[in-house]
Backbone as CSV, one residue per row, in Angstrom:
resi,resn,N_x,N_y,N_z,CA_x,CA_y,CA_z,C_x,C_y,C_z
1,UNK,91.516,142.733,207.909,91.699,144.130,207.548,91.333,145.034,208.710
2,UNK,90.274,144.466,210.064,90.065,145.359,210.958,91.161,146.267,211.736
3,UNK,92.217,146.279,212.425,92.901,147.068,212.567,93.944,147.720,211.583
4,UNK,94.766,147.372,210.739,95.281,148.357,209.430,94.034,148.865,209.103
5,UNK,92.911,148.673,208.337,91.653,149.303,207.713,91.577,150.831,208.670
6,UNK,91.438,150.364,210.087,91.317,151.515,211.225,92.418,152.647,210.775
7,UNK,93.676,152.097,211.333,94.551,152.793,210.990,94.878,153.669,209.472
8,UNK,94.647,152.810,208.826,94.614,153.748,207.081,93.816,154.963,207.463
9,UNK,92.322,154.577,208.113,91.503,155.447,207.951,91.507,156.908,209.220
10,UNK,91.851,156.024,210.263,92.842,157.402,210.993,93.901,158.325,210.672
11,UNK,94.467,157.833,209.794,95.940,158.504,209.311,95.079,159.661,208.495
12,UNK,94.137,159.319,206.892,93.368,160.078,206.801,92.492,161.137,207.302
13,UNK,92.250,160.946,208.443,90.857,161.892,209.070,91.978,162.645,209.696
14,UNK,93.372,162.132,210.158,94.276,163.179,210.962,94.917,164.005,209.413
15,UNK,94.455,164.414,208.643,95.461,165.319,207.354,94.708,166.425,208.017
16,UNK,95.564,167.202,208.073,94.889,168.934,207.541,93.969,168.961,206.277
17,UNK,92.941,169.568,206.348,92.383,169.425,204.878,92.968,170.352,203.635
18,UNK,94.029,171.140,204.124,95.089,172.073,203.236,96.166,171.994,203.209
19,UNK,97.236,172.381,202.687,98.613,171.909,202.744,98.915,173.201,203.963
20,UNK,99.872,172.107,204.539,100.696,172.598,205.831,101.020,174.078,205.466
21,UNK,101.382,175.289,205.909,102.094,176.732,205.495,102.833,176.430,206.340
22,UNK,104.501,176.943,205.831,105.506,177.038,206.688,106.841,175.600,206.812
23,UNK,107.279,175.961,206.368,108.648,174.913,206.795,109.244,174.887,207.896
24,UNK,108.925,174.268,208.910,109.343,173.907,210.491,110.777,172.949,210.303
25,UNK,111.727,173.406,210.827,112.687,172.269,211.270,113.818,172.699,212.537
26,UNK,114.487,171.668,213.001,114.705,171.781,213.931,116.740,171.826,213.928
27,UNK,117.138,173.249,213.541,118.419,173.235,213.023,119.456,171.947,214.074
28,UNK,120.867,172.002,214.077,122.026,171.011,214.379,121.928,171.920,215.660
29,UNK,121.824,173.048,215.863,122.206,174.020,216.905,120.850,174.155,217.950
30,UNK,120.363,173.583,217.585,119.049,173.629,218.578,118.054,174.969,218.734
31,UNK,118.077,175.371,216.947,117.239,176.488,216.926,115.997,175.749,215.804
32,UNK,114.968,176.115,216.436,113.511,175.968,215.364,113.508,177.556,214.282
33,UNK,113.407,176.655,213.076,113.270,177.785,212.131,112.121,177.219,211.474
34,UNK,111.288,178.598,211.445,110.035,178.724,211.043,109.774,179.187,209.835
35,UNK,110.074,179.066,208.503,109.620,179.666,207.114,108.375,180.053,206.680
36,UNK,107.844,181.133,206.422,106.891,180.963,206.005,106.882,181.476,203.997
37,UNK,105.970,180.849,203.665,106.077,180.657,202.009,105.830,182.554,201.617
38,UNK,106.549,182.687,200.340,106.267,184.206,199.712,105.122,184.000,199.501
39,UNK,104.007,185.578,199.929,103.053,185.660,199.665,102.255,185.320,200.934
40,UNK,102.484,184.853,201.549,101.856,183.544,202.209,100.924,184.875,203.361
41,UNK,99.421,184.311,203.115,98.507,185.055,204.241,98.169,183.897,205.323
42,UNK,98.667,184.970,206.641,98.493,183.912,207.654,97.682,183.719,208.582
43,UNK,96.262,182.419,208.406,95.162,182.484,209.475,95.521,182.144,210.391
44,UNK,94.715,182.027,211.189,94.502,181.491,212.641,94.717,180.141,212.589
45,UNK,94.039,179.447,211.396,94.400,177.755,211.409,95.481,177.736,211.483
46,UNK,96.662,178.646,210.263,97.772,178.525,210.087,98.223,178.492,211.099
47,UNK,98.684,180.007,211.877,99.053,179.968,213.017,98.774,178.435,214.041
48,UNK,97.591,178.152,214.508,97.269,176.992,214.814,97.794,176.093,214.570
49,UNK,97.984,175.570,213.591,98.572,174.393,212.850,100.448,174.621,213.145
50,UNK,101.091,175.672,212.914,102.021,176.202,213.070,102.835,175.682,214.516
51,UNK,102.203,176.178,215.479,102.130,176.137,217.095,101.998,174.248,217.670
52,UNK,101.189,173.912,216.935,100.987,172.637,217.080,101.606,171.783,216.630
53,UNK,102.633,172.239,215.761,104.137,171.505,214.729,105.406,171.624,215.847
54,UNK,105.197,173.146,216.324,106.406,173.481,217.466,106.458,172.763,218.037
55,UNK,105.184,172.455,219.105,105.087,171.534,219.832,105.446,170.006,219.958
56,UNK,105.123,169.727,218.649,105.392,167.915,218.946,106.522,167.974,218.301
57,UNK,107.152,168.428,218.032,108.756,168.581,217.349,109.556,168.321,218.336
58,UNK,108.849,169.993,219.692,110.323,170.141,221.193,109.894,168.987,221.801
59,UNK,108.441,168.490,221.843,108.393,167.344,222.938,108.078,168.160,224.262
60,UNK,108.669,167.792,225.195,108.364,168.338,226.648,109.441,169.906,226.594
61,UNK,110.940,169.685,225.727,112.104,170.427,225.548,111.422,171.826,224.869
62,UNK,111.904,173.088,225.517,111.788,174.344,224.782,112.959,175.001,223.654
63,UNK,113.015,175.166,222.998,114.297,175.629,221.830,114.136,177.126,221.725
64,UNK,115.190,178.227,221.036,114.499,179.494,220.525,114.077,179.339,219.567
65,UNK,113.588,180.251,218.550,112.854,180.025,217.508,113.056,181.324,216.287
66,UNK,113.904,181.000,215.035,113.235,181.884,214.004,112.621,181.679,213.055
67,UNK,111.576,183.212,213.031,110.390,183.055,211.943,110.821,183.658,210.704
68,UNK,111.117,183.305,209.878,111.496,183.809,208.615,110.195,184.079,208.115
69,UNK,109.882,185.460,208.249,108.375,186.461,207.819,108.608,187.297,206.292
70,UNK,110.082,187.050,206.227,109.846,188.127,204.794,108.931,187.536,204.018
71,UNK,108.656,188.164,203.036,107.163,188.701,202.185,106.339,187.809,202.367
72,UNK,105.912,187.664,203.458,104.518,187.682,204.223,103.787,188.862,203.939
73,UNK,102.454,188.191,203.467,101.353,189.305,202.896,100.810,190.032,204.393
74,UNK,100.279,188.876,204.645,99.056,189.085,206.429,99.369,188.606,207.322
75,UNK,99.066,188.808,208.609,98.892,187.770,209.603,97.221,188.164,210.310
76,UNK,96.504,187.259,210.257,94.967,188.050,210.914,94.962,188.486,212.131
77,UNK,93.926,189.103,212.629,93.625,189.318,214.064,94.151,187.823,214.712
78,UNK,92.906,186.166,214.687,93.268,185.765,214.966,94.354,184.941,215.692
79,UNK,95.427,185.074,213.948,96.592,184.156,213.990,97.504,185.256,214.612
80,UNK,97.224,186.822,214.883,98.046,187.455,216.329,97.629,186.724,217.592
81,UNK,96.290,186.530,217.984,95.818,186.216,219.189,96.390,184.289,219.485
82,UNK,96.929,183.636,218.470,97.158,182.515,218.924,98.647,182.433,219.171
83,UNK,99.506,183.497,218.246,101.187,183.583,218.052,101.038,184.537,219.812
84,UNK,100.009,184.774,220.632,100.517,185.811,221.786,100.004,184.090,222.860
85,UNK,99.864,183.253,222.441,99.496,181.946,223.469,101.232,181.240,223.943
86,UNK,101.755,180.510,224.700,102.640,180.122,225.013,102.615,178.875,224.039
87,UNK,104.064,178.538,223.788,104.666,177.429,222.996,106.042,176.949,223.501
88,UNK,106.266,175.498,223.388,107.344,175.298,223.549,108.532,176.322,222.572
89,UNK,108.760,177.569,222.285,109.555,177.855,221.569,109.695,179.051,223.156
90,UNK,110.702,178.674,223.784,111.583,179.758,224.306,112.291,181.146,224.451
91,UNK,112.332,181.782,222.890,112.567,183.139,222.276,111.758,182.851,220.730
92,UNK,111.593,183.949,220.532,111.549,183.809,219.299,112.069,185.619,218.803
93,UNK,112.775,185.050,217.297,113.277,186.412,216.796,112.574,185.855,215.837
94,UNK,112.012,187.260,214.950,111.032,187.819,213.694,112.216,188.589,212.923
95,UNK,111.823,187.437,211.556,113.089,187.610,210.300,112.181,188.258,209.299
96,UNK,112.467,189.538,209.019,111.950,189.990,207.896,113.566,191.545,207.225
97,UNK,112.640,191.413,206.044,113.932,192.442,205.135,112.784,193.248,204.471
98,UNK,111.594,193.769,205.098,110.724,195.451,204.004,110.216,195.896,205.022
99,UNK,109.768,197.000,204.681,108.854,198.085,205.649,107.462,197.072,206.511
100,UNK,107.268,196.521,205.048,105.952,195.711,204.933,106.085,194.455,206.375
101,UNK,107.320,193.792,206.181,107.444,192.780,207.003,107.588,193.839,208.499
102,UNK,108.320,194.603,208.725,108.085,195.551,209.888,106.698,195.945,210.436
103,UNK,106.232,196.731,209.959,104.738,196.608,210.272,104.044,195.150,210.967
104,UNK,104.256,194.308,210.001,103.480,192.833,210.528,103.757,192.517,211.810
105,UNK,105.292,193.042,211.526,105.741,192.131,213.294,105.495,193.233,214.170
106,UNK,105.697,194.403,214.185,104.514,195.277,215.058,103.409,194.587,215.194
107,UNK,103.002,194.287,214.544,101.623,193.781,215.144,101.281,192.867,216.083
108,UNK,102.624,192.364,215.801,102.639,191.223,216.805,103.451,191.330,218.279
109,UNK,103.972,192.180,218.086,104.842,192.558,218.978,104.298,193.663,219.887
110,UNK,102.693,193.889,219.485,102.266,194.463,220.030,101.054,194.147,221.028
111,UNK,100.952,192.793,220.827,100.432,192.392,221.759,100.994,192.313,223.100
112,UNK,99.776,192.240,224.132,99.996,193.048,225.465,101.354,192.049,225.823
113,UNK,100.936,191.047,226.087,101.817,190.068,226.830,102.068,188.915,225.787
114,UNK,103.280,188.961,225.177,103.903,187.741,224.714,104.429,186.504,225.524
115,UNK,104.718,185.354,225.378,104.448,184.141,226.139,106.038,184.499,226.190
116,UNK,106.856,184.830,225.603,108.308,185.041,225.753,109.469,186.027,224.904
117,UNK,110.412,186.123,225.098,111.116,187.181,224.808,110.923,187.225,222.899
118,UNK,110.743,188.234,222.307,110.621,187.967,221.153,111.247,189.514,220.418
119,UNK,111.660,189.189,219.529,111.908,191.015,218.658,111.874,190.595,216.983
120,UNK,112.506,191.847,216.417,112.316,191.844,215.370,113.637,192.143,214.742
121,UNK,113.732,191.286,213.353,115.447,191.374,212.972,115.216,191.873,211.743
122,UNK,115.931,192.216,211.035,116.714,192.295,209.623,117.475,191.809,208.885
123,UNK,118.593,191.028,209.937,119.470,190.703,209.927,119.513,189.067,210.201
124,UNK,119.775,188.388,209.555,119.392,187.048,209.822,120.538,186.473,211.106
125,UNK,122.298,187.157,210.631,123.052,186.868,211.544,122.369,187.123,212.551
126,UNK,122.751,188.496,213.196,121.571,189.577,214.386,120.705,188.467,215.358
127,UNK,120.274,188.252,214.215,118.622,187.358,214.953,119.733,185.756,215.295
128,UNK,119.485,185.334,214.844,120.427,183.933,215.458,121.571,184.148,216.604
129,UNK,122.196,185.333,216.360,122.633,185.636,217.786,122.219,185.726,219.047
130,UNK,121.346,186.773,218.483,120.386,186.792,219.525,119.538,185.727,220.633
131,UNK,119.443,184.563,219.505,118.790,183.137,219.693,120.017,182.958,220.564
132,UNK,120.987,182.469,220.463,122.056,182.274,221.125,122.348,182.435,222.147
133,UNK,121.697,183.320,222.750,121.702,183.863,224.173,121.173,183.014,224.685
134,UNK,119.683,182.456,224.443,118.733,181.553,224.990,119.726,180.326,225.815
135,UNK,120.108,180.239,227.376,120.752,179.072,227.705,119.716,177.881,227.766
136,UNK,118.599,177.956,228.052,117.977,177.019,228.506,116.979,176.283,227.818
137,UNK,117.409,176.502,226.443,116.670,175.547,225.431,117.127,173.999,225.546
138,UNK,115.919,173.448,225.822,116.675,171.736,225.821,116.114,171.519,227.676
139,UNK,115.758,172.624,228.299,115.612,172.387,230.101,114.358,171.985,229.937
């Protein structure tokens, strides 16, 4: 049982101790779409945890990226200060449809220096276009 036993018990100690926030996948077109759940308040772990999904998804490869933010409650101080750190995500466009989701992404968009080109949509077409531009996802 010594090495499976190990392994069982590594697989365990590697869980998040909460369920994942956010549906990460990696569209046919080579865009990362980022969901986040209605309601959903977003920490720093989150964020954290979030960033660290991007990552082992692109591998060494950068993609653009949308965040589907509608009715998103929060995002903390924090989980601004970790979404302004660099990630394999190449662009990112911010998907929201209320005042409420506007504001949020101000907030984020207001940090000094973002790791890369990023805005804010309404428009889900809009925003994927936009992604579109990105040539060098995959370099």
């Amino acid at each position: 049982m010594g090495s499976i036993g190990n392994l069982r018990r590594r697989r365990v100690t590697d869980q998040p101790a909460e369920p994942v926030k956010g549906d990460l996948t990696l569209d046919a077109g080579g865009v990362l779409q980022l969901l986040w759940p209605r309601g959903a308040s977003i920490s720093e772990a989150d964020a954290e945890d979030a960033m660290r999904r991007v990552n082992l998804l692109c591998g060494t490869d950068t993609h653009p990226m949308l965040v589907d933010m509608a009715t998103t409650a929060q995002v903390s101080r924090g989980a601004r200060a970790v979404f302004g750190r660099p990630c394999q995500a190449s662009r990112i466009a911010l998907l929201g449809s209320s005042p409420v989701d506007k504001v949020l992404a101000n907030f984020i968009l207001g940090i000094n220096k973002l790791p890369c080109p990023t805005r804010f949509f309404t428009s889900r077409t809009e925003a994927m276009a936009w992604l579109q531009l990105d040539s060098g996802h995959g370099a």
